[in-house]
XYZ file of C-alpha atoms in Angstrom:
643
model
C -36.198 117.936 -87.683
C -32.765 116.408 -88.069
C -32.090 116.913 -84.359
C -35.369 115.175 -83.406
C -34.638 112.288 -85.804
C -31.158 111.883 -84.365
C -32.506 111.764 -80.795
C -35.135 109.131 -81.795
C -32.462 106.951 -83.379
C -30.473 107.108 -80.156
C -33.349 105.384 -78.348
C -33.397 101.583 -78.155
C -36.029 99.542 -80.030
C -38.408 99.255 -77.092
C -38.444 103.001 -76.483
C -38.989 103.640 -80.193
C -41.997 101.298 -80.149
C -43.421 103.056 -77.067
C -42.972 106.476 -78.679
C -44.726 105.414 -81.883
C -47.554 103.771 -79.986
C -48.182 106.873 -77.858
C -48.253 109.048 -80.959
C -50.705 106.769 -82.810
C -52.929 106.307 -79.767
C -53.406 110.042 -79.273
C -54.491 110.743 -82.865
C -57.809 110.327 -84.660
C -58.272 107.412 -87.125
C -57.712 109.686 -90.130
C -54.552 111.072 -88.572
C -53.360 107.569 -87.670
C -53.743 106.505 -91.317
C -51.872 109.588 -92.556
C -49.095 108.890 -90.042
C -48.602 105.162 -90.737
C -49.253 104.931 -94.474
C -46.029 106.654 -95.663
C -43.958 104.379 -93.429
C -45.664 101.237 -94.691
C -45.274 102.276 -98.327
C -41.484 102.534 -98.029
C -41.170 99.218 -96.109
C -39.822 96.041 -97.749
C -42.083 93.443 -99.400
C -41.510 90.984 -96.591
C -42.711 93.516 -94.010
C -45.839 94.231 -96.051
C -46.615 90.475 -96.321
C -46.085 90.029 -92.588
C -48.380 92.960 -91.832
C -51.129 91.527 -94.019
C -50.814 88.121 -92.336
C -50.856 89.537 -88.803
C -53.718 91.938 -89.446
C -55.810 89.223 -91.110
C -55.403 87.015 -88.063
C -56.388 89.817 -85.675
C -59.382 91.212 -87.540
C -60.803 87.894 -88.979
C -59.936 85.014 -86.637
C -59.957 81.429 -88.025
C -63.207 80.219 -86.515
C -62.664 76.614 -87.711
C -59.496 76.208 -85.659
C -61.256 77.679 -82.627
C -64.019 75.057 -82.677
C -63.795 71.998 -80.424
C -62.809 68.768 -82.197
C -66.331 67.342 -81.922
C -67.833 70.231 -83.903
C -65.006 70.119 -86.439
C -65.831 66.458 -87.054
C -69.539 67.207 -87.548
C -68.738 69.911 -90.115
C -66.214 67.878 -92.094
C -68.654 64.984 -92.554
C -70.573 67.060 -95.118
C -67.471 67.959 -97.180
C -66.426 65.646 -100.034
C -62.948 64.162 -100.179
C -61.423 66.269 -103.016
C -62.633 69.454 -101.288
C -60.976 68.331 -98.065
C -57.710 67.861 -99.925
C -57.976 71.397 -101.316
C -58.822 72.762 -97.871
C -55.672 71.166 -96.458
C -53.664 73.550 -98.682
C -55.095 76.676 -97.042
C -52.577 76.767 -94.203
C -50.348 74.559 -92.138
C -52.851 74.668 -89.304
C -55.664 73.438 -91.524
C -53.419 70.772 -93.004
C -52.541 69.528 -89.511
C -56.168 69.523 -88.370
C -57.505 67.763 -91.463
C -54.814 65.081 -91.447
C -55.586 64.302 -87.824
C -59.265 63.520 -88.581
C -58.718 59.806 -89.175
C -62.417 58.945 -88.763
C -63.348 61.383 -91.529
C -60.808 59.915 -93.946
C -62.033 56.416 -93.119
C -65.550 57.424 -94.207
C -64.197 59.104 -97.322
C -62.272 55.928 -98.193
C -65.471 53.893 -98.002
C -67.291 56.443 -100.171
C -64.477 56.327 -102.730
C -64.614 52.532 -102.948
C -61.667 51.408 -100.823
C -61.936 47.874 -99.474
C -61.446 48.790 -95.818
C -61.497 45.122 -94.787
C -57.914 44.808 -96.066
C -56.571 47.338 -93.553
C -56.269 47.683 -89.797
C -58.340 50.212 -87.886
C -55.287 52.295 -86.936
C -54.156 52.852 -90.543
C -53.317 56.291 -91.925
C -56.587 56.696 -93.832
C -55.558 60.057 -95.265
C -52.637 58.427 -97.050
C -54.818 55.520 -98.205
C -57.423 57.932 -99.576
C -54.850 59.927 -101.550
C -53.275 56.757 -102.995
C -56.681 55.310 -103.901
C -57.707 58.561 -105.553
C -54.590 58.410 -107.717
C -55.282 54.775 -108.581
C -58.835 55.702 -109.566
C -57.535 58.557 -111.733
C -55.194 56.151 -113.549
C -58.082 53.738 -114.111
C -60.155 56.502 -115.665
C -57.469 57.680 -118.094
C -56.394 54.127 -118.980
C -52.815 54.345 -117.694
C -53.459 51.785 -114.944
C -53.332 48.894 -117.439
C -50.752 47.613 -119.882
C -51.108 45.128 -122.765
C -49.037 42.084 -123.658
C -49.322 39.228 -126.158
C -48.268 35.753 -125.025
C -46.833 33.349 -127.617
C -48.263 29.861 -127.066
C -46.541 26.538 -127.708
C -47.816 24.252 -130.500
C -50.417 26.870 -131.318
C -50.772 28.313 -134.805
C -54.450 29.211 -134.611
C -56.588 31.327 -132.319
C -57.374 30.487 -128.685
C -60.958 29.325 -128.181
C -61.105 28.588 -124.436
C -59.181 30.009 -121.485
C -59.316 29.817 -117.684
C -57.334 31.360 -114.822
C -56.727 30.098 -111.289
C -54.227 31.130 -108.599
C -51.523 32.554 -110.845
C -51.829 29.891 -113.580
C -53.401 30.432 -116.995
C -54.800 27.556 -119.074
C -55.605 27.937 -122.785
C -56.946 25.665 -125.516
C -56.297 26.543 -129.148
C -58.315 25.594 -132.212
C -55.872 22.719 -132.728
C -57.010 21.507 -129.263
C -53.588 22.007 -127.703
C -53.688 22.795 -124.000
C -51.107 25.263 -122.649
C -50.710 25.990 -118.935
C -48.597 29.010 -117.970
C -47.063 29.986 -114.663
C -47.539 33.740 -114.798
C -45.159 34.619 -111.985
C -42.205 33.626 -114.171
C -44.080 34.024 -117.466
C -43.192 30.500 -118.600
C -45.198 27.480 -119.817
C -45.183 24.513 -117.460
C -47.368 21.973 -119.277
C -48.736 21.432 -122.770
C -50.587 18.461 -124.259
C -53.046 17.593 -126.987
C -56.689 16.697 -126.341
C -58.945 14.916 -128.791
C -62.210 16.286 -130.127
C -63.237 19.920 -130.306
C -63.191 21.696 -126.936
C -65.901 24.245 -126.093
C -65.113 25.189 -122.490
C -62.609 24.395 -119.753
C -62.332 24.579 -115.970
C -59.134 23.753 -114.148
C -57.428 23.740 -110.780
C -53.612 24.030 -110.913
C -51.623 20.966 -109.875
C -54.881 19.049 -109.620
C -57.346 18.674 -112.496
C -58.511 20.051 -115.843
C -62.049 19.423 -117.128
C -62.910 20.018 -120.803
C -66.399 20.260 -122.237
C -66.520 19.136 -125.866
C -68.610 20.008 -128.897
C -69.811 16.430 -129.307
C -71.361 16.396 -125.807
C -68.801 14.556 -123.696
C -66.559 15.857 -120.948
C -63.018 14.755 -120.167
C -60.887 15.234 -117.066
C -57.092 15.452 -117.173
C -54.654 14.843 -114.354
C -52.453 17.881 -113.658
C -50.580 16.447 -110.690
C -47.482 16.228 -112.920
C -47.197 20.003 -112.526
C -45.881 19.372 -109.022
C -42.808 17.610 -110.438
C -41.852 19.973 -113.255
C -39.487 22.270 -111.322
C -40.918 25.061 -113.466
C -39.728 23.411 -116.711
C -42.203 22.743 -119.490
C -43.619 19.232 -119.949
C -44.996 18.351 -123.370
C -47.196 15.259 -123.510
C -47.410 13.746 -126.978
C -49.705 10.792 -126.369
C -52.932 10.647 -128.391
C -54.404 7.793 -126.388
C -58.196 7.909 -126.145
C -58.379 5.824 -122.968
C -57.142 6.592 -119.465
C -53.819 5.019 -118.615
C -50.300 5.502 -117.330
C -49.032 6.993 -120.590
C -51.583 9.765 -120.812
C -52.936 12.543 -118.652
C -56.517 11.547 -119.486
C -58.183 10.589 -116.232
C -61.859 10.074 -116.972
C -64.585 10.486 -119.623
C -68.097 11.665 -118.884
C -70.765 10.491 -121.357
C -72.739 12.358 -122.288
C -74.882 15.375 -123.206
C -77.057 15.300 -126.314
C -75.432 18.501 -127.571
C -72.385 20.717 -127.109
C -71.243 21.377 -123.546
C -71.170 25.142 -122.969
C -70.116 25.335 -119.307
C -68.790 23.191 -116.485
C -67.629 23.561 -112.899
C -66.347 21.106 -110.332
C -65.427 20.681 -106.698
C -62.652 18.269 -105.824
C -63.738 18.348 -102.181
C -67.270 17.209 -103.022
C -66.182 14.918 -105.887
C -68.836 16.595 -108.078
C -68.724 17.871 -111.653
C -71.588 20.041 -112.923
C -72.170 20.638 -116.635
C -74.732 22.253 -118.881
C -75.193 22.453 -122.620
C -77.402 22.711 -125.664
C -79.573 19.736 -124.637
C -81.351 21.935 -122.029
C -80.062 19.686 -119.274
C -77.861 20.064 -116.192
C -75.911 16.958 -115.218
C -74.117 16.186 -111.970
C -71.275 13.673 -112.287
C -69.010 11.781 -109.974
C -65.628 13.391 -110.600
C -63.684 10.230 -109.821
C -65.778 7.596 -111.611
C -67.332 9.570 -114.484
C -70.833 8.304 -113.712
C -73.930 10.484 -113.765
C -75.200 11.137 -110.246
C -78.209 13.246 -111.118
C -79.679 14.707 -114.306
C -81.920 17.786 -114.301
C -83.667 17.815 -117.690
C -86.150 20.209 -119.251
C -84.429 23.400 -118.214
C -86.237 26.093 -120.213
C -83.447 26.644 -122.801
C -79.767 26.046 -123.531
C -77.740 26.011 -120.327
C -75.029 28.567 -121.007
C -73.337 28.969 -117.620
C -73.173 26.888 -114.438
C -71.531 27.953 -111.166
C -71.042 25.451 -108.350
C -70.955 26.991 -104.855
C -70.115 24.203 -102.407
C -70.616 24.799 -98.713
C -67.293 23.514 -97.395
C -68.435 24.078 -93.833
C -70.986 21.314 -94.503
C -73.565 23.153 -92.413
C -76.234 24.418 -94.832
C -76.697 23.793 -98.564
C -74.651 23.216 -101.675
C -75.758 25.517 -104.482
C -75.710 25.677 -108.277
C -76.458 28.931 -110.102
C -77.147 28.434 -113.794
C -78.003 30.757 -116.660
C -80.089 30.009 -119.738
C -81.247 32.299 -122.509
C -84.443 33.017 -120.559
C -83.759 32.615 -116.845
C -81.228 32.437 -114.037
C -81.926 29.584 -111.617
C -80.678 28.868 -108.124
C -80.624 25.151 -107.335
C -79.619 23.791 -103.943
C -79.645 20.649 -101.844
C -78.784 19.946 -98.181
C -75.218 19.109 -97.262
C -76.067 16.250 -94.944
C -76.624 13.289 -97.182
C -77.330 10.543 -94.610
C -78.951 10.335 -91.222
C -75.819 9.010 -89.573
C -73.977 12.251 -90.300
C -76.803 14.656 -89.546
C -75.064 15.811 -86.404
C -71.640 16.279 -87.978
C -70.497 19.873 -87.550
C -66.870 20.229 -88.570
C -65.181 19.730 -91.930
C -62.600 17.386 -90.379
C -65.358 15.068 -89.212
C -66.903 15.210 -92.650
C -63.634 14.056 -94.203
C -64.063 10.802 -92.322
C -67.574 10.246 -93.663
C -66.587 9.596 -97.288
C -67.164 11.372 -100.575
C -70.805 10.295 -100.799
C -71.606 12.065 -97.553
C -69.803 15.230 -98.604
C -71.926 15.417 -101.740
C -75.021 15.877 -99.604
C -78.516 14.597 -100.229
C -78.965 14.960 -103.980
C -82.466 13.490 -103.729
C -83.636 16.742 -102.123
C -82.664 19.125 -104.902
C -84.921 22.184 -104.977
C -85.275 25.137 -107.343
C -85.137 27.980 -104.852
C -85.067 31.181 -106.934
C -85.592 32.283 -110.518
C -84.728 35.525 -112.322
C -86.515 36.069 -115.620
C -84.313 37.580 -118.336
C -86.657 37.882 -121.307
C -89.427 39.938 -119.742
C -92.172 40.619 -122.276
C -89.903 39.559 -125.166
C -88.308 43.030 -125.088
C -84.912 41.865 -123.854
C -82.365 39.679 -125.570
C -79.669 37.482 -124.077
C -76.382 39.103 -123.058
C -73.673 36.682 -121.856
C -72.145 36.957 -118.435
C -73.456 35.484 -115.189
C -71.019 36.436 -112.433
C -70.962 36.195 -108.657
C -69.042 37.620 -105.736
C -69.194 36.780 -102.050
C -72.322 38.950 -101.693
C -73.943 39.375 -105.096
C -74.979 37.751 -108.353
C -74.818 39.976 -111.422
C -76.170 39.885 -114.981
C -77.044 42.175 -117.885
C -80.548 42.884 -119.171
C -80.515 44.597 -122.554
C -83.416 45.735 -124.716
C -83.908 44.301 -128.170
C -83.050 47.598 -129.899
C -79.738 47.791 -128.009
C -80.472 51.364 -126.977
C -79.750 50.806 -123.307
C -78.802 48.077 -120.847
C -79.215 47.442 -117.154
C -76.607 45.990 -114.840
C -78.721 44.048 -112.356
C -77.106 43.054 -109.043
C -78.942 40.584 -106.812
C -78.306 39.381 -103.288
C -76.682 35.970 -103.571
C -78.790 34.489 -100.756
C -82.284 35.848 -101.444
C -81.981 36.833 -105.140
C -83.572 40.181 -104.240
C -82.446 43.142 -106.343
C -79.687 45.134 -104.608
C -78.531 47.494 -107.388
C -80.060 48.292 -110.765
C -77.729 50.461 -112.858
C -78.854 51.902 -116.186
C -76.123 51.921 -118.826
C -76.182 54.107 -121.935
C -74.093 51.795 -124.115
C -74.252 48.324 -125.605
C -72.762 45.547 -123.487
C -71.117 42.490 -125.025
C -70.545 40.604 -121.788
C -70.402 41.000 -118.030
C -66.869 39.754 -117.362
C -66.594 39.831 -113.570
C -68.325 41.117 -110.469
C -67.002 42.199 -107.085
C -68.586 43.665 -104.006
C -67.836 47.216 -105.226
C -66.951 47.168 -108.945
C -68.113 45.272 -112.038
C -66.059 44.620 -115.176
C -67.882 44.896 -118.520
C -66.938 44.398 -122.164
C -68.588 46.917 -124.511
C -68.356 47.885 -128.166
C -65.346 50.010 -129.053
C -65.223 53.406 -130.690
C -63.574 51.990 -133.828
C -64.345 48.948 -135.965
C -63.232 45.553 -134.633
C -62.417 46.871 -131.171
C -63.917 46.615 -127.722
C -63.742 48.636 -124.543
C -63.180 47.308 -121.052
C -65.239 49.302 -118.555
C -65.116 49.321 -114.751
C -68.463 50.284 -113.189
C -68.929 51.317 -109.560
C -72.033 49.364 -108.573
C -72.769 51.701 -105.645
C -72.666 55.024 -107.501
C -73.369 53.665 -110.992
C -70.504 55.711 -112.441
C -67.755 54.556 -114.781
C -64.570 54.126 -112.755
C -62.221 53.243 -115.628
C -61.904 52.274 -119.286
C -59.359 50.642 -121.559
C -59.520 49.707 -125.238
C -58.905 46.024 -126.066
C -58.871 44.073 -129.356
C -62.064 42.533 -130.671
C -62.560 38.944 -129.483
C -64.999 36.760 -131.399
C -67.280 34.677 -129.187
C -66.438 30.957 -129.399
C -69.423 29.916 -127.241
C -72.631 31.748 -126.330
C -71.032 32.713 -123.025
C -67.629 33.656 -124.471
C -65.290 30.885 -123.312
C -62.336 32.659 -124.974
C -62.451 35.411 -122.306
C -61.345 35.148 -118.701
C -60.679 37.659 -115.941
C -57.564 37.255 -113.803
C -57.312 38.355 -110.187
C -60.645 39.792 -109.057
C -59.822 40.940 -105.516
C -59.523 44.552 -106.675
C -63.188 44.438 -107.739
C -64.124 44.210 -104.060
C -62.651 47.689 -103.571
C -59.577 49.824 -104.074
C -56.577 49.005 -101.949
C -54.744 52.318 -101.965
C -51.978 50.871 -104.116
C -51.444 48.389 -106.903
C -50.662 44.799 -105.897
C -46.960 44.005 -105.451
C -45.973 47.434 -106.694
C -42.320 48.283 -107.130
C -41.014 51.513 -105.694
C -39.580 53.969 -108.201
C -36.527 54.324 -105.981
C -35.619 50.761 -106.972
C -35.148 51.741 -110.599
C -31.414 52.119 -110.074
C -31.163 48.427 -109.184
C -33.095 47.136 -112.194
C -29.913 46.467 -114.171
C -28.741 44.132 -111.437
C -32.194 42.543 -111.384
C -32.097 41.944 -115.131
C -28.754 40.123 -114.840
C -28.201 38.149 -111.638
C -31.892 37.766 -110.693
C -32.928 36.729 -114.193
C -29.994 34.334 -114.473
C -31.041 32.601 -111.245
C -34.727 32.681 -112.197
C -34.053 31.145 -115.596
C -31.813 28.507 -114.078
C -34.607 27.539 -111.691
C -37.209 27.770 -114.450
C -35.417 25.471 -116.880
C -33.338 23.225 -114.669
C -32.645 19.759 -116.059
C -35.000 18.668 -118.819
C -35.291 15.419 -120.700
C -36.290 14.400 -124.211
C -37.704 10.961 -124.935
C -39.273 9.029 -127.758
C -41.329 11.036 -130.232
C -41.348 8.716 -133.274
C -45.092 9.242 -133.742
C -44.726 12.967 -134.346
C -45.516 13.983 -137.876
C -44.328 17.571 -137.454
C -40.556 17.668 -137.031
C -40.607 21.370 -136.259
C -42.089 20.829 -132.789
C -40.110 21.934 -129.795
C -38.798 18.451 -129.087
C -37.223 18.113 -132.560
C -34.482 20.429 -133.771
C -34.847 21.994 -137.190
C -33.149 24.505 -139.408
C -35.911 27.000 -138.679
C -34.911 27.243 -135.030
C -31.247 27.716 -135.809
C -30.269 24.679 -133.730
C -28.124 21.909 -135.119
C -30.243 18.830 -135.750
C -29.742 15.730 -133.693
C -29.563 12.315 -135.362
C -32.827 11.160 -133.874
C -35.266 11.864 -131.079
C -35.669 8.183 -130.405
C -32.972 8.076 -127.736
C -33.337 9.659 -124.350
C -31.062 12.667 -124.166
C -30.283 14.641 -121.049
C -30.285 18.353 -121.689
C -28.770 20.614 -119.085
C -28.762 24.342 -118.512
C -25.395 25.633 -119.660
C -25.270 29.370 -120.065
C -27.233 32.562 -120.538
C -26.015 34.482 -123.563
C -27.335 37.097 -125.906
C -27.931 36.396 -129.580
C -27.190 38.821 -132.388
C -30.568 40.512 -131.879
C -29.737 41.286 -128.262
C -32.302 38.824 -126.871
C -31.403 36.560 -123.993
C -31.376 32.889 -124.916
C -30.724 29.693 -123.054
C -28.019 27.502 -124.612
C -28.412 23.796 -124.011
C -25.869 21.018 -124.303
C -26.477 17.338 -124.828
C -25.176 14.870 -122.351
C -25.219 11.373 -123.822
C -24.309 9.703 -120.557
C -27.582 7.888 -120.170
C -28.541 7.627 -116.555
C -30.698 4.650 -115.770
C -32.881 6.468 -113.300
C -33.398 9.344 -115.701
C -34.388 6.961 -118.497
C -36.941 5.240 -116.295
C -38.427 8.533 -115.175
C -38.707 9.650 -118.783
C -40.238 6.394 -120.023
C -43.720 7.923 -120.311
C -44.785 9.709 -123.464
C -43.871 13.141 -122.200
C -41.491 15.363 -124.115
C -39.764 18.252 -122.428
C -38.416 21.188 -124.348
C -34.805 20.616 -125.357
C -34.101 23.285 -127.955
C -32.693 26.697 -127.174
C -35.653 28.836 -126.156
C -35.576 32.593 -126.840
C -36.386 34.206 -123.524
C -37.523 37.795 -123.298
C -36.385 39.882 -120.370
C -38.291 38.701 -117.319
C -40.331 41.513 -115.848
C -41.491 41.786 -112.282
C -44.951 40.192 -112.459
C -48.028 42.269 -111.882
C -51.596 41.026 -111.564
C -53.543 39.771 -114.564
C -56.703 41.716 -115.412
C -57.954 40.010 -118.589
C -56.932 37.282 -121.040
C -58.634 36.861 -124.408
C -58.224 34.803 -127.537
C -58.167 37.111 -130.552
C -59.101 35.755 -133.971
C -56.734 38.127 -135.766
C -53.775 37.001 -133.613
C -53.333 33.249 -134.229
C -50.885 31.554 -131.927
C -50.975 34.411 -129.437
C -53.058 35.327 -126.417
C -53.964 38.902 -125.557
C -53.427 39.759 -121.897
C -54.060 42.907 -119.879
C -52.117 43.625 -116.680
C -51.847 46.211 -113.952
C -49.047 48.546 -115.034
C -47.317 48.995 -111.685
C -44.309 50.984 -112.844
C -46.370 53.435 -114.863
C -48.613 54.006 -111.903
C -45.703 54.678 -109.573
C -44.071 57.034 -112.107
C -47.301 58.960 -112.332
C -47.420 59.224 -108.545
C -43.905 60.639 -108.478
C -44.690 63.283 -111.106
C -47.786 64.388 -109.226
């Protein structure tokens, strides 16, 4: 035997393979097994694994990889997205084939809720699907959102009205102080006092603020001064009750016979729409304050009005209003006069005057009606919201056992989606073309839960616990939703997300970037006369409480310049100011109005990279502060990296 073994070893590898093959081929299957099994048993683990892999491929061929691409596509259509992701882990070949099916992943993205309109057709839809699935998972476990409390100026009580537009947040406290914040830098840019109790607000940054008051009037306030602030905070101290040069008050609208609960306006049409407790909708001229048209005898209190102007000036202007019993759609033709009936473009309409842009208000019609209190079994739930396609509201039974999220087509008011909810709803906060945002009762006392509902599948897409917010008006004017684009569909990533790889450069960001940002944010500010102030602890007057040395008087105009960025004993970054008594004539003339700009040293928290605002709410238990909810970009990206 040793001689035979020695002669076999002398053969080269090819001859050894031929010898073994001839021996195996000449034997019966039982003899073949008895011949090969001892050799396999003494082989290494790698050889055994390779044998299993090769034999599996020979005896059971991968039929899926053998199919033509057209049949592969037809099969994969019936497989859900998570199963496709698991199938891509079977082998490299399957992973390559599944990743290459871009049409399949496009369909799966639409099923998941991705807003495909935000992407090009040649995108990597597999990557977008995976990112969107992670975003959806973070929404469901609550890690997609983060909470912050904003400290408001001149505000020692709770916020009762709030509005958000284009990165600016406007709040009104119970002292009727208005604060406008620029959220990108997290700084206030304008604050002033309004007279009379405010119920609701609607504003457009750098343009106009409209307040609806408890006594039935409305007031408009000029915000064009925001264009000249250089991101420093202007504080107007005038209490004048009449429009003039020394006040931001622009116009008064008199009046409703009860509190004003909702208002909306269009600067392009020069129209203000309001509704209140007098069961009346009024249309006003925004520039003159005169009533253009009054629509009385609406069936109940008018709790919400939405103005939808047709800025193409081709069809109709529309108002959607909500009462305790019904939702009404009111419209009138855009063409107000016969001499502009043939006008097609918006540029041509600009030349026709404001009256023509308003349309023909003599032809107002009540087009559609949705009954809320059907058979006296339902009770009113606040929240009338609209998107580009839908109008949404909540119908809830009187026993609060269940609720229905009803979605209607915005053009025809025909029901598009009717979703049954198994929980009590406090308010419908916002509506998109794919998701709806609801406020529900929380699991503990004095708490609420923010819920994201997929209006196509009817499933809950995300939750987050928020503090209890007491309703200040029947429609909840103390609540506002921030950016709502994400409600139209997932985007595969969070807006303006920061890559985790940039974490090493955050220290540099928190020094040089913040120094430059604060310098731009504060710039040169002025203080002027404030003899009428009764509270010497306001921002314009130094006091012992602020730790700033008191000045002799605020009656002289003092130029305050940005000097340095230091850290106080608590480690917080503060801005140190210095007084420059060299009175400049031009500066004194510019500051001659009754505005007061912040001149004391302002404690500044570390500026964070801004994310997108989800919700802002006035909380009764947090006077002087505003609760805000944001997309937590860094947490999301950290979670991606761990996964």
